CSV table of C-alpha atoms and ligand atoms in Angstrom, one decimal:
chain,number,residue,atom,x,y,z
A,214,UNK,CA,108.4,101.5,120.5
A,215,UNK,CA,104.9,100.3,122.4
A,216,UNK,CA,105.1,97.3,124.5
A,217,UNK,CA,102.7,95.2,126.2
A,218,UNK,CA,101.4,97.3,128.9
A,219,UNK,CA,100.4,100.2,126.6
A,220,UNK,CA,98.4,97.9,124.9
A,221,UNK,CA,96.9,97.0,128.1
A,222,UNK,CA,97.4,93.1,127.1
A,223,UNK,CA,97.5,91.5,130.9
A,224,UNK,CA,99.6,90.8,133.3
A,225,UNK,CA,102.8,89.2,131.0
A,226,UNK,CA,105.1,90.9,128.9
A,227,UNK,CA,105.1,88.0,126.6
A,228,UNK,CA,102.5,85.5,125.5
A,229,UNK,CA,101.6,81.9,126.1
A,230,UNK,CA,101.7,80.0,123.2
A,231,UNK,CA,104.0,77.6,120.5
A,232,UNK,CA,106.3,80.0,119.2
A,233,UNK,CA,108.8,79.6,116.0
A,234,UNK,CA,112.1,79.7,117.2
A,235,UNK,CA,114.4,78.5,114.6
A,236,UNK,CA,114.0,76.7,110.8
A,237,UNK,CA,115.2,73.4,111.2
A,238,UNK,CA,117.2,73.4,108.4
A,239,UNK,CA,119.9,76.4,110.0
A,240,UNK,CA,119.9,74.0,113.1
A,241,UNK,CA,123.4,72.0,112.2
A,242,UNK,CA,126.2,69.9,114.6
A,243,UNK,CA,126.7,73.1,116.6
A,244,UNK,CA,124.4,74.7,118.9
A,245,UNK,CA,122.6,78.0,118.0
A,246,UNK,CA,122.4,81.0,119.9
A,247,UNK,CA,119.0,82.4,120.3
A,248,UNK,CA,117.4,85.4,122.1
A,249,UNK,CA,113.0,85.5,122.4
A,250,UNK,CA,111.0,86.6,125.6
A,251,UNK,CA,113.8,89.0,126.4
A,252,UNK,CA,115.7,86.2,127.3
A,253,UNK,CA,118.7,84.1,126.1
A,254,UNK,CA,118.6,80.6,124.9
A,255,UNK,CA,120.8,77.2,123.3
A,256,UNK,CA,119.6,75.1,121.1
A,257,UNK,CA,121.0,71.9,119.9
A,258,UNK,CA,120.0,68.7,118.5
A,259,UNK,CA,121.6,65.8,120.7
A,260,UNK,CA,123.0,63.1,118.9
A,261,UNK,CA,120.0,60.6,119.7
A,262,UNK,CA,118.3,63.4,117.3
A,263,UNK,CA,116.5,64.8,120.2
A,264,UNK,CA,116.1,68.6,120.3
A,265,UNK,CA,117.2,70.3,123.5
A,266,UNK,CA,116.4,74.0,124.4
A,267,UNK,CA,118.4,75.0,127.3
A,268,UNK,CA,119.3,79.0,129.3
A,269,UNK,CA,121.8,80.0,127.8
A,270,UNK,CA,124.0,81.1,130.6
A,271,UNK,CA,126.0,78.6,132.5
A,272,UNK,CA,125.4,78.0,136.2
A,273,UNK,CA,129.4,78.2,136.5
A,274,UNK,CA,130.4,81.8,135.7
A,275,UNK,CA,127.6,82.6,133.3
A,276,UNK,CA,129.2,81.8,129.9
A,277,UNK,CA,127.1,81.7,126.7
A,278,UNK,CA,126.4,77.8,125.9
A,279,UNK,CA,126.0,79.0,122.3
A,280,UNK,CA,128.2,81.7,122.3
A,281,UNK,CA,131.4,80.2,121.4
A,282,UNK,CA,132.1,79.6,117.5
A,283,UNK,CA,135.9,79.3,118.5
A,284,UNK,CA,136.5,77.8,121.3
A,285,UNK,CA,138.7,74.4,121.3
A,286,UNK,CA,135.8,72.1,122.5
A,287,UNK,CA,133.6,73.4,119.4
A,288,UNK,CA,136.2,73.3,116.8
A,289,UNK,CA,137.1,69.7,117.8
A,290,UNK,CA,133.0,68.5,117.6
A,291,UNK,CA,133.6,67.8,121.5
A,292,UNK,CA,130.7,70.4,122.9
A,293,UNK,CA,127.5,67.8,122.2
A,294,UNK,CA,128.0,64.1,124.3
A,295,UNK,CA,124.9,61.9,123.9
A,296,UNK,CA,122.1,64.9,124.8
A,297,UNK,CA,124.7,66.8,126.7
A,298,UNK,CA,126.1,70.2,126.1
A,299,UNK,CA,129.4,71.1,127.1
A,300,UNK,CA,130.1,74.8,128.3
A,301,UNK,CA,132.7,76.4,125.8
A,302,UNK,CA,134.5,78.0,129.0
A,303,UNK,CA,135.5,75.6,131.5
A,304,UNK,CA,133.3,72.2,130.2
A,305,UNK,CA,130.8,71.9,132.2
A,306,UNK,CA,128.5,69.4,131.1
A,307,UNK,CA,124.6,69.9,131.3
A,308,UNK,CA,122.2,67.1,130.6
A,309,UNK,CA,118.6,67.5,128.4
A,310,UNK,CA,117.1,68.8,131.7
A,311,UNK,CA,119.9,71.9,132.0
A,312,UNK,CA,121.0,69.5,135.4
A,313,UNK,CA,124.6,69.9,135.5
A,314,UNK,CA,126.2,66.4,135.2
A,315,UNK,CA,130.3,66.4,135.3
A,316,UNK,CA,132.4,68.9,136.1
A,317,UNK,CA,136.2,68.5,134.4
A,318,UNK,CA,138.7,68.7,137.7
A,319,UNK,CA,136.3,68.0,139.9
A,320,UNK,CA,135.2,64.1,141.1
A,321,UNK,CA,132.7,65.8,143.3
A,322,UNK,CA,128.6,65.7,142.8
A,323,UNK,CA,127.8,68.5,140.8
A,324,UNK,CA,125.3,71.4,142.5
A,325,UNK,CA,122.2,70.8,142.5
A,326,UNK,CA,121.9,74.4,141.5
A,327,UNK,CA,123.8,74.3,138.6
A,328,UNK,CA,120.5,73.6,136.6
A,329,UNK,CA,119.6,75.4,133.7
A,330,UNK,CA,115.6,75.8,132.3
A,331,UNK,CA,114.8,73.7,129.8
A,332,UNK,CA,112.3,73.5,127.3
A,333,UNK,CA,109.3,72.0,125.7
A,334,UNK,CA,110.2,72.4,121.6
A,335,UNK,CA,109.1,70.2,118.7
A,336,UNK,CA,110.1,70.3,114.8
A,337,UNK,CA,106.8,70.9,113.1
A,338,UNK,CA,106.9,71.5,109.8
A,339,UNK,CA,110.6,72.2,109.2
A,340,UNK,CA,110.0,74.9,112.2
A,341,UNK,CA,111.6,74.6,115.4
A,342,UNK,CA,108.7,75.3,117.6
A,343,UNK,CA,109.1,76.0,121.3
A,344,UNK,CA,106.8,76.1,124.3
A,345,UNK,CA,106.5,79.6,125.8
A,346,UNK,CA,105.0,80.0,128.8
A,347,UNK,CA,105.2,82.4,132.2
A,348,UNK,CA,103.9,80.7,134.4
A,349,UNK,CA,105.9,77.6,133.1
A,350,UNK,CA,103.1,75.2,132.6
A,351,UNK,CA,102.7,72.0,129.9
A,352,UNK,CA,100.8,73.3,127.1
A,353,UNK,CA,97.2,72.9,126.9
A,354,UNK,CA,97.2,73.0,122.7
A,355,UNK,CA,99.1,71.7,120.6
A,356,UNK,CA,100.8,73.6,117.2
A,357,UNK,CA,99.5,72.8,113.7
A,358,UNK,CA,100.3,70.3,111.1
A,359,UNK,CA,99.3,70.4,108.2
A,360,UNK,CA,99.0,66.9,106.1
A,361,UNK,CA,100.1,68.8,103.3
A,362,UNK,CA,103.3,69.3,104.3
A,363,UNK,CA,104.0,65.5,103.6
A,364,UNK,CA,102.3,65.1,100.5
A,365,UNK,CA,104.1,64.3,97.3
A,366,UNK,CA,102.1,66.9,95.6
A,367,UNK,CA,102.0,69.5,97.4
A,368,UNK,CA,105.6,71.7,97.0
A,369,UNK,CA,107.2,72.5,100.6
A,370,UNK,CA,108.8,75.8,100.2
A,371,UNK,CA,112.2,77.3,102.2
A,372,UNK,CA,111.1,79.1,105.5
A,373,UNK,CA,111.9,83.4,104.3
A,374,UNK,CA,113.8,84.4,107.3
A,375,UNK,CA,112.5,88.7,107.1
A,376,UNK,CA,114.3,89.2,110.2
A,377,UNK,CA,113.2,91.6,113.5
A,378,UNK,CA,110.6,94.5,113.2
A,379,UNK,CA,110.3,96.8,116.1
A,380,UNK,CA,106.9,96.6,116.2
A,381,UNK,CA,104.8,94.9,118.9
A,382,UNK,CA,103.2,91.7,117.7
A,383,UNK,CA,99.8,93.3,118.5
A,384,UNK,CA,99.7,95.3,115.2
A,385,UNK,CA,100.2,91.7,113.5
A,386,UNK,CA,98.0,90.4,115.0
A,387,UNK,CA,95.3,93.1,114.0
A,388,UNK,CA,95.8,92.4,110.3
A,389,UNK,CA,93.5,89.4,111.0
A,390,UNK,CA,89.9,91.6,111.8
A,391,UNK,CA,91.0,94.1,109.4
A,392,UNK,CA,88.7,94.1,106.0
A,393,UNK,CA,89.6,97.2,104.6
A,394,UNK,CA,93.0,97.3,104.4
A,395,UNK,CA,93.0,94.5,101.5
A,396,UNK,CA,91.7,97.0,99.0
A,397,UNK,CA,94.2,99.7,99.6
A,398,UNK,CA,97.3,97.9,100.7
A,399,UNK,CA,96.7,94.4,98.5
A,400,UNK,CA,94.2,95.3,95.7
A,401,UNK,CA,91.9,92.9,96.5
A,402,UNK,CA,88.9,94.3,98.0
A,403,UNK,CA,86.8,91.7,100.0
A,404,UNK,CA,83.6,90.7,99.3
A,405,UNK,CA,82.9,88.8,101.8
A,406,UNK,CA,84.7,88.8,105.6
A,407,UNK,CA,84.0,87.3,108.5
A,408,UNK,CA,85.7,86.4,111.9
A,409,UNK,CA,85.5,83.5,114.6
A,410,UNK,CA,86.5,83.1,117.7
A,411,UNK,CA,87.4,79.3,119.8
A,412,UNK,CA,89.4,78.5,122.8
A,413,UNK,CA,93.0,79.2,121.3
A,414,UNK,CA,92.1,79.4,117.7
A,415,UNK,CA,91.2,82.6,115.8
A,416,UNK,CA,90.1,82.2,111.8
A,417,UNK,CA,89.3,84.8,109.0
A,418,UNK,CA,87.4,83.8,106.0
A,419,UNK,CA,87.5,86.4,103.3
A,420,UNK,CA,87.2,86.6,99.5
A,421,UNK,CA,87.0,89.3,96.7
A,422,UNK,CA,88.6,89.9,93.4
A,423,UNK,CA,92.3,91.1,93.3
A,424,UNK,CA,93.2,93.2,90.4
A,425,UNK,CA,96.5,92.1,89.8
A,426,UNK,CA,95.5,88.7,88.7
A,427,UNK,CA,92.3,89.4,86.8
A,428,UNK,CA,90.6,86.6,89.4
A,429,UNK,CA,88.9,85.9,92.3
A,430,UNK,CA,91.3,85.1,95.8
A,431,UNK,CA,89.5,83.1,98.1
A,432,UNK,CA,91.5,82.5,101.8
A,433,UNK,CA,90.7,80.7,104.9
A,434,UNK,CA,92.9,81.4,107.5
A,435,UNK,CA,93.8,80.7,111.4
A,436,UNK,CA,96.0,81.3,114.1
A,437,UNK,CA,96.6,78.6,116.3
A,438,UNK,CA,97.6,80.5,119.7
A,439,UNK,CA,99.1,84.3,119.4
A,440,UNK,CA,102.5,83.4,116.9
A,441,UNK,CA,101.6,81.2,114.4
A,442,UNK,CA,99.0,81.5,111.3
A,443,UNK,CA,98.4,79.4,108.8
A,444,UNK,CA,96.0,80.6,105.1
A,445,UNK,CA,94.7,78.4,102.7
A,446,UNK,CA,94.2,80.3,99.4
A,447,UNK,CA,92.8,79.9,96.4
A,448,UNK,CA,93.4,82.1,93.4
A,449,UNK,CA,92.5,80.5,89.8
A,450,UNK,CA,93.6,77.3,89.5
A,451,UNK,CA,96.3,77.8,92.1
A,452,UNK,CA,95.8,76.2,95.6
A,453,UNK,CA,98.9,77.2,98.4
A,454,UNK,CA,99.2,77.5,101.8
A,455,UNK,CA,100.8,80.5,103.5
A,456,UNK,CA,103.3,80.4,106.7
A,457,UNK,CA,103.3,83.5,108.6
A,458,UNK,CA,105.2,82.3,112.0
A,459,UNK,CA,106.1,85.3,114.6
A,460,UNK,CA,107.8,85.4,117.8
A,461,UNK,CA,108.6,88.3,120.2
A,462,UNK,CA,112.7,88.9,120.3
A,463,UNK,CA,111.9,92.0,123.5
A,464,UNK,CA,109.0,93.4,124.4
A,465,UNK,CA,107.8,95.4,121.3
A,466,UNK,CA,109.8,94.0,118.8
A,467,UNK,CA,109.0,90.6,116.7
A,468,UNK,CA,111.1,88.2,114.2
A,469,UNK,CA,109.4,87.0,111.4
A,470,UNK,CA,109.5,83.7,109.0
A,471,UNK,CA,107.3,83.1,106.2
A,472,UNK,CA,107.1,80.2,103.8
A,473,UNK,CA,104.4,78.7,101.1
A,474,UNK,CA,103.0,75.7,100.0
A,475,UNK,CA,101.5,74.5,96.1
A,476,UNK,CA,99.7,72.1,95.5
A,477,UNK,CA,101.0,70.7,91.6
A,478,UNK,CA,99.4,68.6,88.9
A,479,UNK,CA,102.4,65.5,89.3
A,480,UNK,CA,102.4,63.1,91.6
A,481,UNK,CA,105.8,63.9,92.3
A,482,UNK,CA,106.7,67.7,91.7
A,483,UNK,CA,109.3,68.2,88.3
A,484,UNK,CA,112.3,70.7,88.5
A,485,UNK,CA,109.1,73.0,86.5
A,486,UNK,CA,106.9,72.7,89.4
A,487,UNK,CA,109.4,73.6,91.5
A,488,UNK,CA,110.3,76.4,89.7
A,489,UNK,CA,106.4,77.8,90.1
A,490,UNK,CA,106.1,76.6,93.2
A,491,UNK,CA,108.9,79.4,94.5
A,492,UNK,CA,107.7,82.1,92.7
A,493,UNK,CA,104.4,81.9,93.8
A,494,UNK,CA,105.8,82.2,97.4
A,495,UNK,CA,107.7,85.3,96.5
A,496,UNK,CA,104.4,86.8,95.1
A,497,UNK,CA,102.9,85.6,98.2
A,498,UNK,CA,105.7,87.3,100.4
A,499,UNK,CA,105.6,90.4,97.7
A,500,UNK,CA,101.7,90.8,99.2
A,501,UNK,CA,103.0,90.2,103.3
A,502,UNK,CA,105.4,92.9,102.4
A,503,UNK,CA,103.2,95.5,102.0
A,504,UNK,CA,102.1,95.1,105.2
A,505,UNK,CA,105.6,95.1,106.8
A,506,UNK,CA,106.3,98.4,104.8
A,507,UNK,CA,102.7,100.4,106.4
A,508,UNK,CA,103.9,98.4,109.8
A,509,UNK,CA,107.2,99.4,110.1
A,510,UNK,CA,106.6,103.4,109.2
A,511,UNK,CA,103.5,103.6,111.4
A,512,UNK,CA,102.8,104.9,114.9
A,513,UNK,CA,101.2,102.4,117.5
A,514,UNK,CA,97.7,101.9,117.2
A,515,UNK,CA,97.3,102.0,121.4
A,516,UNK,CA,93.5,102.6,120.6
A,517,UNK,CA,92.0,101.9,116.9
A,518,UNK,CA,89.5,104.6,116.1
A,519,UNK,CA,87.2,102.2,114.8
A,520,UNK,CA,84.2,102.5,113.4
A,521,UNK,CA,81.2,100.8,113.5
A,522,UNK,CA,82.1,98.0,111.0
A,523,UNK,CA,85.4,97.7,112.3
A,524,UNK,CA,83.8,96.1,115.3
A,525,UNK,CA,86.2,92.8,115.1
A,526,UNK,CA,89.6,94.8,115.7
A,527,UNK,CA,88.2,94.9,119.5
A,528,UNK,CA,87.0,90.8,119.5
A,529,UNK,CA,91.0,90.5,117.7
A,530,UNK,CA,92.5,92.2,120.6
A,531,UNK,CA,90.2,90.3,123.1
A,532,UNK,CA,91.0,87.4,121.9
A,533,UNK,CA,95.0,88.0,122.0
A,534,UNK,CA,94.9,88.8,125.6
A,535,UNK,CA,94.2,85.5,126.7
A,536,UNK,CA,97.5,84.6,126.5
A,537,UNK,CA,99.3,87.2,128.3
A,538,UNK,CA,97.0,86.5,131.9
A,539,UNK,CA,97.4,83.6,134.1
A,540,UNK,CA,95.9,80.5,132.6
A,541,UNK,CA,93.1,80.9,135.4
A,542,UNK,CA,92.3,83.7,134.3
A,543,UNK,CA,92.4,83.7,130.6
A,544,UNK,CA,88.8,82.2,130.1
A,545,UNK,CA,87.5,85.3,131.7
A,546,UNK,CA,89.5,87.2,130.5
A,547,UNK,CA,88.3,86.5,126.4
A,548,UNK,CA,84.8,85.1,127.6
A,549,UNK,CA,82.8,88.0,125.5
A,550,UNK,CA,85.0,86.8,122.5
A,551,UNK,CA,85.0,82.7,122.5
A,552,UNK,CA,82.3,81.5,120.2
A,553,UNK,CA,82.0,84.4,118.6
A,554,UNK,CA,81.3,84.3,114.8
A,555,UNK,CA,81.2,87.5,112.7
A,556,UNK,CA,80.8,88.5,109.6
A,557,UNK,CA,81.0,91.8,108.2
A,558,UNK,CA,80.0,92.5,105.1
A,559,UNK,CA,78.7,90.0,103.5
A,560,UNK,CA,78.2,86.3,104.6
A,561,UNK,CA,81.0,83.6,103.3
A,562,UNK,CA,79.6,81.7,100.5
A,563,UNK,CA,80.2,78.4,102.2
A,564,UNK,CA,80.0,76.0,99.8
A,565,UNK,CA,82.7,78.4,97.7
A,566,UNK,CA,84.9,78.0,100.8
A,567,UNK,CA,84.7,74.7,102.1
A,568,UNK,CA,87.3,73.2,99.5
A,569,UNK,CA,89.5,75.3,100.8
A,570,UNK,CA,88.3,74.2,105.6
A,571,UNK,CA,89.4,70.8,104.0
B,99,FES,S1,131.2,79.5,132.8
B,99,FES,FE1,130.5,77.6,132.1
B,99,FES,S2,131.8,76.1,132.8
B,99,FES,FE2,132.6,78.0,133.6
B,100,FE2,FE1,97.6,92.5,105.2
């Protein structure tokens, strides 16, 4: 398993960014456990609605805050007051901040140490997003929306939980620079390619015809920050937006969620367009799969042996290293890269692919 340093990313293990964290809809009355960054978290929704990411482990004697599915405060509904969180083990109570609050048996002020981290998260999209960052900073980008995902005709797919690979989230990253892999892994030889390079975003434009649907695929895609990408596609009459949302679990190994939008004829989508609707995604997840399968039976590609028109795996990797180096540092650090616009074979046909740059 390779890990950050022998890919020479920077100085964190894990990146800066909005991270995936949890589909909303697995997110119920009790909190969940959760493990990213190496690290262990709880997430509940208070009952004002607000979404509270706390450390997991309890000032107290280091209990799990999540970690109890039996205990007699969680069975009774009694661990979540207001935006609180009980402790399953002997009750402490912590606030939306992680501050310790009340302490059962004890009339006492409560340590000021007994504070747990909290977190910046958001629900975007029917994703629990979170704000991951090492040097514990506000964010300075904020994740996408798409206005799709509230329009009647457009079909929101369920979020495809695929689970951990132990793979580092660098050789996911690389699928975005990589032209010639969509021939031989996803039978649809680009025509046209091309990279660019801003601040925190990263896009590819590509197009060519893929054989297993006699027609021409056109996608437009981006990530914004290093975990979360986002491809408008067009194939035929079909228009649909692909989620691929990654997160690092430990250092060199990644959870993955995936999820698909159509756009349908109706106003409002029938039980028909539904029906299409998810079996488009699973031909779109069919296609993400191949990669997984060539990902997960791989060795690490520490250095690529590029050749010359694979010149955009290097800007990729540039790019990505932003966010593992001190935020005062990461303009320098991807300077060669930002503003960068390259195409490789042959030019976008822009006026094909504007439809889909909304
Ligand atoms: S370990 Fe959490 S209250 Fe004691
Ligand atoms: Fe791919």
């Amino acid at each position: 398993m390779a890990r950050t340093k022998d890919y020479n990313l920077g100085d964190f293990d894990f990146p800066r960014g909005w991270f995936m964290i949890a589909d909303a809809a697995e997110l119920g009355e009790r909190p969940l456990p959760l493990r990213f960054f190496g690290k262990d978290f709880a997430l509940f929704r208070g009952q004002s609605g607000r979404l509270v990411l706390l450390d997991a482990h309890c000032s107290h004697m280091g209990a799990h805050l999540a970690g109890s599915a039996d205990a007699s405060i969680v069975v009774h509904g009694e661990q979540i007051e207001g935006d609180s969180i009980r402790c399953p083990y002997h009750g402490w109570r912590y606030n939306h901040e992680g501050q310790a609050d009340d302490i059962p048996g004890f009339d006492g002020p409560c340590p000021k140490a007994a504070k747990l981290a909290s977190y910046r998260v958001r629900d975007v999209m029917g994703a629990i997003m979170m704000w991951h960052d090492p040097e514990g900073g506000e964010p300075d980008f904020d994740p996408p929306a798409l206005a799709e995902w509230d329009l009647p005709n457009w079909v929101n797919g369920d979020y495809d939980h695929l689970g951990r690979l132990e793979i580092h989230p660098q050789e996911i990253l690389d699928n975005m620079a990589d032209s010639n892999h969509l021939g031989p892994t996803h039978g649809s030889p680009c025509e046209y390619f091309e990279n660019e390079f801003k601040g925190h975003l990263y896009y590819q434009r590509q197009g060519g015809f893929r054989r297993e649907y006699d027609a021409y695929l056109m996608t437009y895609t981006w990530y914004t920050g290093p975990g979360l990408l986002l491809s408008r596609q067009a194939i035929g009459d079909i228009r649909s937006i692909e989620f691929i949302f990654h997160t690092p679990v430990e250092d060199g190994v990644v959870q993955v969620w995936h999820n698909n939008l159509l756009m349908v004829a109706n106003p409002v989508p029938t039980a028909e367009d539904r029906g299409r609707a998810k079996a488009i995604q699973n031909e779109v997840l069919a296609a993400f799969r191949q990669d997984f399968a060539i990902w997960t039976s791989k060795v690490p590609a520490l250095r690529i042996m590029s050749v010359p028109t694979e010149r955009n795996f290097k800007l990729g990797r540039n790019w990505y290293r932003q966010f593992y180096n001190p935020r005062d540092r990461a303009g320098d650090v991807h300077r060669s890269t930002d503003g960068r616009h390259v195409p490789i074979h042959k030019l976008p046909p822009y006026e094909m692919s504007l439809e889909l740059e909304g």
